[in-house]
Tab-separated table of C-alpha atoms in Angstrom:
chain	number	residue	atom	x	y	z
A	45	MET	CA	4.734	-4.191	-12.127
A	46	ASP	CA	7.689	-1.720	-12.832
A	47	GLN	CA	11.011	-2.560	-11.504
A	48	LEU	CA	12.782	-0.704	-8.602
A	49	LEU	CA	13.930	2.701	-9.560
A	50	SER	CA	17.155	4.318	-8.190
A	51	ALA	CA	17.468	6.372	-5.107
A	52	SER	CA	17.682	9.609	-7.233
A	53	GLU	CA	14.708	8.759	-9.321
A	54	TYR	CA	12.727	8.159	-6.061
A	55	ALA	CA	13.971	11.561	-4.624
A	56	GLU	CA	12.797	13.174	-7.756
A	57	ILE	CA	9.526	11.811	-7.527
A	58	ALA	CA	9.272	12.856	-3.910
A	59	ARG	CA	10.091	16.358	-4.926
A	60	ASP	CA	7.418	16.657	-7.446
A	61	LEU	CA	4.590	15.076	-5.419
A	62	THR	CA	1.387	17.116	-4.786
A	63	MET	CA	0.145	15.797	-1.398
A	64	PRO	CA	-3.609	15.432	-0.811
A	65	THR	CA	-4.594	17.300	2.115
A	66	GLN	CA	-8.287	17.582	2.576
A	67	ALA	CA	-11.169	14.922	3.438
A	68	PHE	CA	-12.703	13.094	0.439
A	69	ILE	CA	-16.424	13.244	0.665
A	70	ASP	CA	-19.195	12.698	-1.812
A	71	GLY	CA	-16.743	12.590	-4.702
A	72	ALA	CA	-14.646	15.563	-3.842
A	73	PHE	CA	-11.960	16.981	-1.580
A	74	ARG	CA	-13.235	19.334	1.033
A	75	GLN	CA	-11.962	20.981	4.273
A	76	SER	CA	-13.291	19.862	7.485
A	77	ILE	CA	-16.334	21.791	8.920
A	78	SER	CA	-14.037	23.098	11.806
A	79	GLY	CA	-11.309	24.145	9.427
A	80	ASN	CA	-8.768	22.448	11.860
A	81	THR	CA	-5.610	20.878	10.410
A	82	PHE	CA	-2.686	18.558	11.740
A	83	GLN	CA	0.727	18.254	10.528
A	84	THR	CA	2.010	14.922	8.965
A	85	THR	CA	5.772	14.402	8.906
A	86	ASN	CA	8.274	12.049	7.428
A	87	PRO	CA	9.321	9.917	10.576
A	88	ALA	CA	12.764	9.348	8.990
A	89	THR	CA	13.635	13.083	8.675
A	90	GLY	CA	11.207	15.047	10.700
A	91	GLN	CA	10.319	16.918	7.602
A	92	VAL	CA	6.842	18.383	7.331
A	93	LEU	CA	5.079	16.778	4.384
A	94	ALA	CA	1.773	18.572	4.666
A	95	ASP	CA	-1.009	20.074	6.750
A	96	ILE	CA	-4.021	17.771	6.563
A	97	THR	CA	-7.493	18.432	7.360
A	98	ALA	CA	-8.549	17.449	10.853
A	99	CYS	CA	-12.133	15.994	10.870
A	100	ASP	CA	-14.569	15.439	13.783
A	101	ALA	CA	-17.962	14.325	14.626
A	102	GLN	CA	-19.489	16.984	12.399
A	103	ASP	CA	-17.572	15.570	9.364
A	104	VAL	CA	-18.511	12.069	10.390
A	105	ASP	CA	-22.156	12.893	10.156
A	106	LEU	CA	-21.893	14.496	6.802
A	107	ALA	CA	-19.833	11.627	5.380
A	108	VAL	CA	-22.286	9.156	6.646
A	109	ALA	CA	-25.068	11.129	5.379
A	110	LYS	CA	-23.673	10.870	1.903
A	111	ALA	CA	-22.808	7.359	2.217
A	112	LYS	CA	-26.191	6.435	3.495
A	113	ALA	CA	-27.895	8.371	0.373
A	114	ALA	CA	-25.573	6.736	-2.109
A	115	PHE	CA	-26.529	3.305	-0.612
A	116	GLU	CA	-30.153	3.988	-0.489
A	117	ASP	CA	-30.627	5.308	-4.034
A	118	GLY	CA	-28.663	2.182	-5.458
A	119	ARG	CA	-26.172	4.147	-7.445
A	120	TRP	CA	-23.515	1.610	-6.510
A	121	ARG	CA	-25.062	-1.477	-4.845
A	122	GLY	CA	-27.869	-1.435	-7.546
A	123	LEU	CA	-25.381	-1.927	-10.296
A	124	ALA	CA	-25.167	-5.234	-11.922
A	125	PRO	CA	-22.350	-7.266	-10.370
A	126	SER	CA	-20.625	-7.129	-13.784
A	127	GLU	CA	-20.797	-3.402	-13.895
A	128	ARG	CA	-19.143	-2.995	-10.463
A	129	LYS	CA	-16.477	-5.406	-11.691
A	130	VAL	CA	-15.661	-3.374	-14.684
A	131	ILE	CA	-15.129	-0.160	-12.387
A	132	LEU	CA	-13.103	-1.792	-9.742
A	133	LEU	CA	-10.855	-3.377	-12.499
A	134	ARG	CA	-10.475	0.131	-14.019
A	135	PHE	CA	-9.692	1.267	-10.494
A	136	ALA	CA	-6.834	-1.376	-10.224
A	137	ASP	CA	-5.504	-0.133	-13.608
A	138	LEU	CA	-5.305	3.404	-12.219
A	139	LEU	CA	-3.394	2.194	-9.164
A	140	GLU	CA	-0.862	0.428	-11.339
A	141	GLN	CA	-0.388	3.504	-13.469
A	142	HIS	CA	0.400	5.600	-10.319
A	143	ALA	CA	2.348	2.753	-8.721
A	144	HIS	CA	5.600	4.945	-8.229
A	145	GLU	CA	3.769	7.811	-6.997
A	146	LEU	CA	1.864	5.664	-4.301
A	147	ALA	CA	5.057	3.839	-3.218
A	148	VAL	CA	6.910	7.235	-2.694
A	149	MET	CA	4.003	8.684	-0.762
A	150	GLU	CA	3.736	5.559	1.322
A	151	SER	CA	7.289	5.595	2.185
A	152	LEU	CA	7.522	9.265	3.089
A	153	ASP	CA	4.458	9.237	5.291
A	154	SER	CA	5.297	5.940	7.189
A	155	GLY	CA	9.040	5.389	7.083
A	156	LYS	CA	8.537	2.120	5.262
A	157	PRO	CA	11.456	1.124	2.845
A	158	ILE	CA	10.722	2.129	-0.759
A	159	ARG	CA	11.743	-1.382	-1.946
A	160	GLU	CA	8.952	-2.925	0.334
A	161	CYS	CA	6.317	-0.422	-0.839
A	162	GLN	CA	7.254	-1.094	-4.493
A	163	ASN	CA	7.721	-4.722	-4.371
A	164	THR	CA	5.102	-5.803	-2.051
A	165	ASP	CA	2.691	-3.294	-0.765
A	166	ILE	CA	1.620	-1.719	-4.158
A	167	PRO	CA	1.558	-4.946	-5.977
A	168	GLU	CA	-0.540	-6.649	-3.409
A	169	THR	CA	-2.871	-3.755	-2.988
A	170	ILE	CA	-3.545	-3.807	-6.829
A	171	ASN	CA	-3.817	-7.657	-6.796
A	172	THR	CA	-6.465	-7.498	-3.828
A	173	ILE	CA	-8.682	-5.128	-5.592
A	174	ARG	CA	-8.539	-7.261	-8.788
A	175	TRP	CA	-9.090	-10.359	-7.009
A	176	HIS	CA	-12.199	-9.187	-5.168
A	177	ALA	CA	-13.599	-7.350	-8.329
A	178	GLU	CA	-13.202	-10.784	-10.319
A	179	LEU	CA	-14.956	-12.575	-7.459
A	180	ILE	CA	-18.068	-10.338	-7.720
A	181	ASP	CA	-19.908	-12.181	-10.461
A	182	LYS	CA	-18.882	-15.496	-9.304
A	183	ILE	CA	-20.372	-15.911	-5.870
A	184	TYR	CA	-23.650	-17.696	-6.252
A	185	ASP	CA	-26.532	-17.500	-3.919
A	186	ASN	CA	-28.494	-20.637	-2.716
A	187	THR	CA	-31.872	-22.368	-2.829
A	188	ALA	CA	-32.773	-24.341	0.101
A	189	PRO	CA	-34.171	-28.050	-0.171
A	190	THR	CA	-37.942	-27.533	0.263
A	191	GLY	CA	-40.766	-29.558	-0.980
A	192	SER	CA	-42.630	-28.822	-4.284
A	193	ASP	CA	-45.056	-26.446	-2.536
A	194	ALA	CA	-42.346	-23.717	-1.814
A	195	LEU	CA	-39.245	-21.981	-3.240
A	196	ALA	CA	-36.641	-20.881	-0.710
A	197	LEU	CA	-33.960	-18.425	-1.845
A	198	VAL	CA	-30.902	-17.594	0.479
A	199	VAL	CA	-29.542	-14.261	-0.971
A	200	ARG	CA	-26.587	-12.050	0.204
A	201	GLU	CA	-27.367	-8.270	0.272
A	202	ALA	CA	-24.975	-5.471	0.877
A	203	ILE	CA	-24.885	-4.707	4.580
A	204	GLY	CA	-25.079	-0.913	4.164
A	205	VAL	CA	-22.701	1.969	5.309
A	206	VAL	CA	-19.510	0.433	6.642
A	207	GLY	CA	-16.871	2.208	8.704
A	208	LEU	CA	-13.387	1.130	7.776
A	209	VAL	CA	-10.586	1.961	10.387
A	210	LEU	CA	-7.002	1.475	9.425
A	211	PRO	CA	-3.631	0.955	10.994
A	212	TRP	CA	-0.375	2.937	10.163
A	213	ASN	CA	1.618	-0.111	9.384
A	214	PHE	CA	0.379	-1.201	6.176
A	215	PRO	CA	-1.805	1.826	4.999
A	216	LEU	CA	-2.349	0.819	1.463
A	217	LEU	CA	-2.577	-2.766	1.888
A	218	MET	CA	-5.001	-2.830	4.704
A	219	LEU	CA	-7.194	-0.139	2.908
A	220	ALA	CA	-7.341	-2.652	-0.165
A	221	TRP	CA	-8.139	-5.670	2.157
A	222	LYS	CA	-11.154	-3.565	3.504
A	223	ILE	CA	-12.325	-1.851	0.389
A	224	GLY	CA	-11.805	-4.713	-1.955
A	225	PRO	CA	-14.809	-6.846	-0.464
A	226	SER	CA	-16.779	-4.009	0.885
A	227	LEU	CA	-17.009	-2.211	-2.505
A	228	ALA	CA	-17.499	-5.406	-4.224
A	229	ALA	CA	-20.484	-6.379	-2.159
A	230	GLY	CA	-22.043	-3.017	-2.936
A	231	CYS	CA	-21.479	-1.087	0.421
A	232	SER	CA	-20.853	2.498	0.767
A	233	VAL	CA	-17.616	3.153	2.925
A	234	VAL	CA	-16.248	5.756	5.248
A	235	VAL	CA	-12.548	5.283	5.645
A	236	LYS	CA	-10.589	6.523	8.713
A	237	PRO	CA	-7.061	6.138	7.914
A	238	ALA	CA	-4.537	6.170	10.766
A	239	LYS	CA	-3.432	9.930	11.630
A	240	GLU	CA	0.106	9.016	11.222
A	241	THR	CA	-0.449	7.734	7.540
A	242	THR	CA	-3.183	9.570	5.691
A	243	LEU	CA	-1.875	10.488	2.606
A	244	THR	CA	-2.290	7.422	0.355
A	245	ALA	CA	-5.819	6.809	1.433
A	246	LEU	CA	-6.962	10.124	0.207
A	247	ARG	CA	-5.135	9.652	-3.163
A	248	VAL	CA	-6.650	6.267	-3.712
A	249	ALA	CA	-10.178	7.578	-2.979
A	250	GLU	CA	-9.521	10.268	-5.735
A	251	LEU	CA	-8.319	7.252	-8.249
A	252	ALA	CA	-11.571	5.349	-7.269
A	253	HIS	CA	-13.818	8.410	-8.099
A	254	GLU	CA	-11.763	8.767	-11.431
A	255	ALA	CA	-12.400	4.989	-12.243
A	256	GLY	CA	-16.130	5.498	-11.886
A	257	VAL	CA	-16.980	4.720	-8.316
A	258	PRO	CA	-20.005	7.075	-7.686
A	259	PRO	CA	-19.863	10.091	-5.335
A	260	GLY	CA	-20.754	9.185	-1.872
A	261	VAL	CA	-19.548	5.413	-2.064
A	262	PHE	CA	-15.870	6.010	-1.111
A	263	ASN	CA	-15.117	8.534	1.641
A	264	VAL	CA	-11.945	9.303	3.617
A	265	LEU	CA	-11.887	11.160	6.926
A	266	PRO	CA	-8.550	12.088	8.231
A	267	GLY	CA	-8.049	12.802	12.108
A	268	GLY	CA	-7.740	11.155	15.379
A	269	GLY	CA	-9.411	8.271	17.090
A	270	LYS	CA	-11.445	10.398	19.607
A	271	GLU	CA	-12.631	12.869	16.872
A	272	VAL	CA	-13.319	10.483	13.974
A	273	GLY	CA	-13.009	6.849	14.972
A	274	GLU	CA	-15.207	6.976	18.057
A	275	PRO	CA	-18.114	9.032	16.309
A	276	LEU	CA	-17.921	6.626	13.361
A	277	GLY	CA	-18.133	3.604	15.882
A	278	ARG	CA	-21.036	5.121	17.631
A	279	HIS	CA	-22.987	6.337	14.740
A	280	ASN	CA	-26.594	4.779	14.234
A	281	ASP	CA	-26.379	4.806	10.436
A	282	VAL	CA	-23.314	2.854	10.294
A	283	THR	CA	-24.172	-0.718	9.968
A	284	MET	CA	-20.679	-2.271	10.293
A	285	VAL	CA	-17.114	-1.267	11.383
A	286	SER	CA	-14.047	-3.189	10.315
A	287	PHE	CA	-11.071	-2.235	12.426
A	288	THR	CA	-7.420	-3.260	12.194
A	289	GLY	CA	-5.297	-2.191	15.109
A	290	SER	CA	-4.397	-2.741	18.751
A	291	THR	CA	-6.572	-4.947	20.948
A	292	GLU	CA	-7.291	-2.022	23.345
A	293	THR	CA	-8.807	0.125	20.747
A	294	GLY	CA	-10.701	-2.935	19.313
A	295	ARG	CA	-12.385	-3.435	22.706
A	296	ARG	CA	-13.603	0.229	22.443
A	297	PHE	CA	-15.424	-0.508	19.192
A	298	LEU	CA	-17.285	-3.444	20.794
A	299	GLN	CA	-18.400	-0.967	23.402
A	300	TYR	CA	-19.503	1.612	20.802
A	301	SER	CA	-21.506	-0.948	19.084
A	302	ALA	CA	-23.214	-2.055	22.366
A	303	GLU	CA	-24.106	1.405	23.248
A	304	SER	CA	-25.446	2.521	19.732
A	305	ASN	CA	-27.169	0.312	17.131
A	306	LEU	CA	-25.501	-2.984	17.634
A	307	LYS	CA	-23.692	-2.674	14.444
A	308	ARG	CA	-21.461	-5.649	13.229
A	309	VAL	CA	-18.005	-5.216	14.322
A	310	VAL	CA	-15.025	-7.063	12.907
A	311	LEU	CA	-11.686	-6.810	14.486
A	312	GLU	CA	-8.156	-7.843	13.599
A	313	CYS	CA	-5.907	-6.879	16.499
A	314	GLY	CA	-2.634	-7.649	18.085
A	315	GLY	CA	-0.306	-10.603	18.015
A	316	LYS	CA	2.626	-12.160	19.681
A	317	ASN	CA	3.530	-14.822	17.366
A	318	PRO	CA	5.724	-17.757	18.025
A	319	ALA	CA	8.172	-19.224	15.502
A	320	VAL	CA	8.780	-23.009	16.830
A	321	VAL	CA	11.968	-24.396	15.625
A	322	LEU	CA	12.513	-28.212	16.273
A	323	ASN	CA	15.966	-29.894	16.291
A	324	ASP	CA	14.988	-32.159	13.251
A	325	VAL	CA	14.914	-29.338	10.601
A	326	ASP	CA	17.027	-30.197	7.461
A	327	ASP	CA	18.414	-26.657	6.731
A	328	LEU	CA	19.117	-24.175	9.703
A	329	ASP	CA	20.130	-21.674	7.165
A	330	VAL	CA	16.877	-21.624	5.409
A	331	VAL	CA	15.123	-21.537	8.804
A	332	ALA	CA	17.205	-18.473	9.792
A	333	GLN	CA	16.305	-16.638	6.580
A	334	HIS	CA	12.549	-17.040	7.501
A	335	ILE	CA	13.213	-16.078	10.980
A	336	VAL	CA	14.968	-12.784	10.083
A	337	ASN	CA	12.248	-12.042	7.625
A	338	GLY	CA	9.478	-12.844	9.822
A	339	ALA	CA	10.786	-10.849	12.701
A	340	PHE	CA	12.253	-7.806	11.029
A	341	TRP	CA	10.104	-7.308	7.841
A	342	ASN	CA	8.555	-3.801	7.927
A	343	MET	CA	10.734	-3.187	11.035
A	344	GLY	CA	8.791	-5.590	12.908
A	345	GLU	CA	5.694	-3.277	12.744
A	346	ASN	CA	3.612	-6.188	11.753
A	347	CYS	CA	0.782	-7.847	13.785
A	348	SER	CA	1.904	-11.285	12.363
A	349	ALA	CA	5.485	-10.749	12.916
A	350	SER	CA	7.436	-13.743	14.385
A	351	SER	CA	8.363	-11.938	17.508
A	352	ARG	CA	9.105	-14.902	19.614
A	353	LEU	CA	11.503	-17.559	18.606
A	354	ILE	CA	10.862	-20.822	20.444
A	355	VAL	CA	13.729	-23.011	19.627
A	356	HIS	CA	15.034	-26.538	20.773
A	357	ALA	CA	17.770	-26.084	23.091
A	358	ASP	CA	20.193	-28.256	21.162
A	359	ILE	CA	20.183	-26.158	18.066
A	360	LYS	CA	19.664	-22.568	19.509
A	361	ASP	CA	23.439	-21.455	19.350
A	362	GLU	CA	23.903	-22.404	15.776
A	363	LEU	CA	20.642	-20.927	14.537
A	364	LEU	CA	21.302	-17.805	16.286
A	365	ALA	CA	24.785	-17.657	14.605
A	366	ARG	CA	22.998	-18.196	11.208
A	367	ILE	CA	20.386	-15.581	12.064
A	368	GLY	CA	23.465	-13.135	12.745
A	369	LYS	CA	24.841	-13.902	9.387
A	370	HIS	CA	21.503	-13.122	7.464
A	371	LEU	CA	21.060	-9.977	9.661
A	372	SER	CA	24.378	-8.516	8.614
A	373	GLU	CA	22.834	-8.524	4.884
A	374	TRP	CA	19.928	-6.214	5.988
A	375	ARG	CA	20.877	-2.601	5.597
A	376	MET	CA	19.139	0.180	7.646
A	377	GLY	CA	18.699	3.791	6.335
A	378	ASP	CA	17.092	6.411	4.206
A	379	PRO	CA	13.688	4.649	3.374
A	380	LEU	CA	13.844	6.153	-0.157
A	381	ASP	CA	16.802	4.258	-0.944
A	382	PRO	CA	15.903	0.977	-2.545
A	383	ASP	CA	19.343	-0.641	-1.213
A	384	HIS	CA	17.746	-0.503	2.341
A	385	GLN	CA	15.754	-3.232	3.809
A	386	LEU	CA	14.885	-1.397	7.070
A	387	GLY	CA	13.491	2.054	7.290
A	388	SER	CA	12.498	4.161	10.370
A	389	LEU	CA	9.749	3.494	12.778
A	390	VAL	CA	6.509	5.479	12.348
A	391	SER	CA	6.805	7.972	14.821
A	392	LYS	CA	8.900	9.280	17.830
A	393	ALA	CA	6.193	7.903	20.259
A	394	HIS	CA	6.419	4.667	18.732
A	395	PHE	CA	10.342	4.778	18.701
A	396	ASP	CA	10.119	5.653	22.442
A	397	LYS	CA	7.891	2.617	23.152
A	398	VAL	CA	10.056	0.249	21.215
A	399	CYS	CA	13.305	1.348	23.052
A	400	SER	CA	11.687	0.906	26.376
A	401	TYR	CA	11.644	-2.847	25.557
A	402	ILE	CA	15.403	-2.661	24.855
A	403	LYS	CA	15.818	-1.079	28.309
A	404	GLN	CA	13.592	-3.741	29.792
A	405	ALA	CA	16.060	-6.509	28.353
A	406	SER	CA	18.868	-4.795	30.227
A	407	ASP	CA	16.627	-4.529	33.492
A	408	GLU	CA	16.092	-8.144	33.362
A	409	GLN	CA	19.790	-8.766	32.627
A	410	LEU	CA	19.075	-10.645	29.376
A	411	THR	CA	21.374	-11.248	26.511
A	412	VAL	CA	21.292	-8.944	23.486
A	413	VAL	CA	22.835	-11.125	20.983
A	414	TYR	CA	22.498	-8.550	18.083
A	415	GLY	CA	21.477	-4.988	17.775
A	416	GLY	CA	20.189	-2.880	20.527
A	417	ASP	CA	21.372	0.422	19.223
A	418	THR	CA	19.309	3.364	17.831
A	419	ARG	CA	19.914	6.187	15.241
A	420	GLU	CA	18.541	9.640	14.946
A	421	GLY	CA	15.354	9.610	12.765
A	422	ASN	CA	13.495	6.907	14.765
A	423	PHE	CA	15.771	4.162	13.500
A	424	VAL	CA	16.161	0.935	15.629
A	425	GLU	CA	18.593	-1.761	14.866
A	426	PRO	CA	17.177	-5.328	14.484
A	427	THR	CA	17.529	-6.594	18.078
A	428	VAL	CA	17.817	-10.273	19.142
A	429	VAL	CA	17.359	-10.898	22.995
A	430	ASP	CA	18.323	-14.313	24.247
A	431	GLY	CA	17.182	-15.984	27.497
A	432	VAL	CA	13.668	-14.676	27.574
A	433	GLY	CA	11.417	-16.339	30.124
A	434	SER	CA	7.603	-16.799	29.740
A	435	ASP	CA	7.267	-14.271	32.684
A	436	SER	CA	9.093	-11.612	30.764
A	437	ARG	CA	7.490	-8.591	29.156
A	438	LEU	CA	9.422	-9.243	26.045
A	439	PHE	CA	7.647	-12.725	25.901
A	440	THR	CA	4.126	-11.521	26.551
A	441	GLU	CA	3.538	-8.057	25.179
A	442	GLU	CA	3.271	-6.867	21.622
A	443	ILE	CA	6.196	-4.679	20.846
A	444	PHE	CA	5.530	-4.008	17.249
A	445	GLY	CA	9.164	-3.316	16.365
A	446	PRO	CA	12.413	-5.057	15.528
A	447	ILE	CA	12.893	-6.943	18.783
A	448	LEU	CA	12.965	-10.853	18.495
A	449	SER	CA	12.749	-12.603	21.843
A	450	VAL	CA	14.418	-16.145	22.133
A	451	THR	CA	13.197	-18.950	24.379
A	452	THR	CA	14.307	-22.534	24.525
A	453	PHE	CA	12.402	-25.897	25.031
A	454	THR	CA	13.455	-29.415	25.203
A	455	ASP	CA	10.482	-31.558	24.102
A	456	ILE	CA	7.391	-30.927	21.825
A	457	ASP	CA	4.793	-30.593	24.587
A	458	GLU	CA	6.829	-27.751	26.015
A	459	ALA	CA	7.016	-26.131	22.569
A	460	ILE	CA	3.383	-26.210	22.252
A	461	ALA	CA	2.741	-24.983	25.726
A	462	LEU	CA	5.117	-21.908	25.100
A	463	ALA	CA	3.542	-21.148	21.891
A	464	ASN	CA	0.233	-21.065	23.421
A	465	ASP	CA	1.154	-19.039	26.396
A	466	SER	CA	-0.266	-15.830	25.149
A	467	VAL	CA	-3.479	-13.770	25.076
A	468	TYR	CA	-2.991	-13.468	21.436
A	469	GLY	CA	-3.572	-15.979	18.641
A	470	LEU	CA	-3.035	-14.395	15.327
A	471	ALA	CA	-0.286	-16.258	13.417
A	472	ALA	CA	2.476	-18.862	14.153
A	473	ALA	CA	5.168	-20.623	12.197
A	474	VAL	CA	6.554	-24.146	12.712
A	475	TYR	CA	9.883	-25.410	11.392
A	476	THR	CA	10.419	-29.274	11.271
A	477	SER	CA	11.103	-31.911	8.767
A	478	ASN	CA	8.890	-34.479	10.377
A	479	LEU	CA	5.468	-34.563	8.912
A	480	ASN	CA	3.813	-35.803	12.132
A	481	HIS	CA	5.447	-32.924	14.244
A	482	ALA	CA	4.342	-30.380	11.599
A	483	THR	CA	0.637	-31.800	11.737
A	484	ARG	CA	0.578	-31.908	15.405
A	485	LEU	CA	1.995	-28.463	15.946
A	486	SER	CA	-0.037	-26.763	13.293
A	487	ARG	CA	-3.196	-28.187	14.848
A	488	ALA	CA	-2.294	-27.821	18.472
A	489	ILE	CA	-1.136	-24.009	18.074
A	490	ARG	CA	-4.126	-21.893	18.783
A	491	ALA	CA	-3.758	-19.291	15.913
A	492	GLY	CA	-5.658	-18.061	12.859
A	493	VAL	CA	-2.779	-18.729	10.473
A	494	VAL	CA	-0.104	-21.164	10.995
A	495	THR	CA	2.610	-21.641	8.287
A	496	VAL	CA	5.052	-24.710	8.029
A	497	ASN	CA	8.563	-24.255	7.152
A	498	CYS	CA	8.038	-20.609	6.001
A	499	PHE	CA	6.877	-17.251	7.340
A	500	GLY	CA	3.895	-15.815	5.598
A	501	GLU	CA	0.190	-15.079	5.736
A	502	GLY	CA	-1.038	-16.994	2.799
A	503	ASP	CA	-2.256	-15.123	-0.215
A	504	VAL	CA	-5.316	-13.090	-1.117
A	505	SER	CA	-7.428	-16.254	-1.378
A	506	THR	CA	-6.791	-17.447	2.326
A	507	PRO	CA	-8.564	-15.805	5.183
A	508	PHE	CA	-6.642	-13.711	7.643
A	509	GLY	CA	-7.417	-13.184	11.254
A	510	GLY	CA	-6.750	-14.390	14.732
A	511	TYR	CA	-8.056	-16.445	17.772
A	512	LYS	CA	-8.386	-15.016	21.355
A	513	GLU	CA	-7.536	-11.416	21.778
A	514	SER	CA	-6.248	-11.188	18.272
A	515	GLY	CA	-9.653	-11.136	16.534
A	516	PHE	CA	-13.279	-10.880	16.567
A	517	GLY	CA	-16.060	-11.186	14.203
A	518	GLY	CA	-14.663	-12.216	10.810
A	519	ARG	CA	-11.635	-12.473	8.559
A	520	ASP	CA	-9.853	-10.223	6.093
A	521	LYS	CA	-8.988	-11.585	2.673
A	522	SER	CA	-10.527	-14.503	0.704
A	523	MET	CA	-14.141	-15.216	-0.097
A	524	TRP	CA	-14.829	-15.146	3.589
A	525	ALA	CA	-14.224	-11.520	3.799
A	526	HIS	CA	-17.238	-10.921	1.341
A	527	ASP	CA	-19.628	-12.555	3.895
A	528	GLN	CA	-18.869	-10.082	6.575
A	529	TYR	CA	-20.030	-7.149	4.332
A	530	THR	CA	-23.443	-8.837	3.508
A	531	GLU	CA	-26.448	-9.842	5.237
A	532	ILE	CA	-28.004	-13.133	4.724
A	533	LYS	CA	-31.850	-13.039	3.595
A	534	THR	CA	-34.277	-15.853	3.402
A	535	ILE	CA	-36.952	-15.227	0.658
A	536	TRP	CA	-39.701	-18.066	0.902
A	537	ILE	CA	-42.012	-18.131	-1.867
A	538	ASP	CA	-45.339	-20.259	-1.654
A	539	VAL	CA	-45.999	-22.235	-4.737
A	540	PRO	CA	-49.509	-23.137	-4.876
A	541	ALA	CA	-50.391	-26.692	-6.229
């Protein structure tokens, strides 16, 4: 992957960008049937980037019909696994060739720092596509242990037309997490990107078509949840929906499924993730670095963010001092400047929501240790709030912004109880130098991903998803992701004596 460019070089790329503005259906860009549009803006500046086609139920019907036709005639699923692999690898190569363009487009549309787009999101997007492509011809089906009078095959078949509904916080990477395994399995997909961040999904679909993904297999419909998401969730020719976003919206997709064709639904929803720090850690400075990264990476707009610091009372003050030292090294400003680790929040509406929690901290007379200020352009300083009790909204609600709540404990049982005191169960981090404590905590915390002495989500080979109200029906990433885009079929063959 190319190294970071300068701020002036990124600004030049931004000036020369041609923004995709129309829906991508059946291998071509086209206007919505209604002709309606909506504006997409740069949240850091308020600049209008483009007028985007606004799709609705009519466009959903068209895209699903094209996807179903492509699935039924076998133009994609009927290819040999090795043929699909070649095309998806070519697709990954094209993504790499356009890495700077995609990074700038992503940063402009979302407010994400260009250094994060260039160093993390784009490389991981490409790696995800390549990883799932390489897996295509390495997943074996099975035979069951029958007697000699029968042959029983257990095989996977592509599930059909899949609706992929994306969040706005990692537009490219979440797209890759879903199209990687679904296209590898042979499905046809209809993608609904978040209305706030539509541009890169449209460009990626165009590149996939250029790589050889046939018309009708990869479709993208810009628009709102009511206009596109709900019709997709209720469509009787959509056999599965994979959704990443809020728990509230995830519930709706279960309702849509129940009221339509009982389509399979996989949900990756919210999180209120604990970082538990025991008083036996060897190096508090390293812990502080992980805490800062976990809480404030991507401006805290991350479902797996370490938003609750649950720290032993004996070491709280020292850890907070070290957190402040590392926070001082994180610069906030123009997202297209690679010297900045922090960009803007995705929209004015989300900015207002996050700011309401800073006010809540004041109303509850909690101590704002660091940050708490805002800047024009939807910028919120990384904020650390101490003295947060388990009954506070800052402890219980997903803020999805750069606010870290701090709660203390005095023994390990209390730490476990605090960590599990949430309706969510997506991710957690444990910091300790005692192997027994690490093992006990990682097993006792009810979360889909638990990291020990680090912040992270594993890599593409490990499943990602949550317990409780954080997830339902399956996992993103890894071999397990392939299973959710397939049906399991038993073929029983009688073998006469």
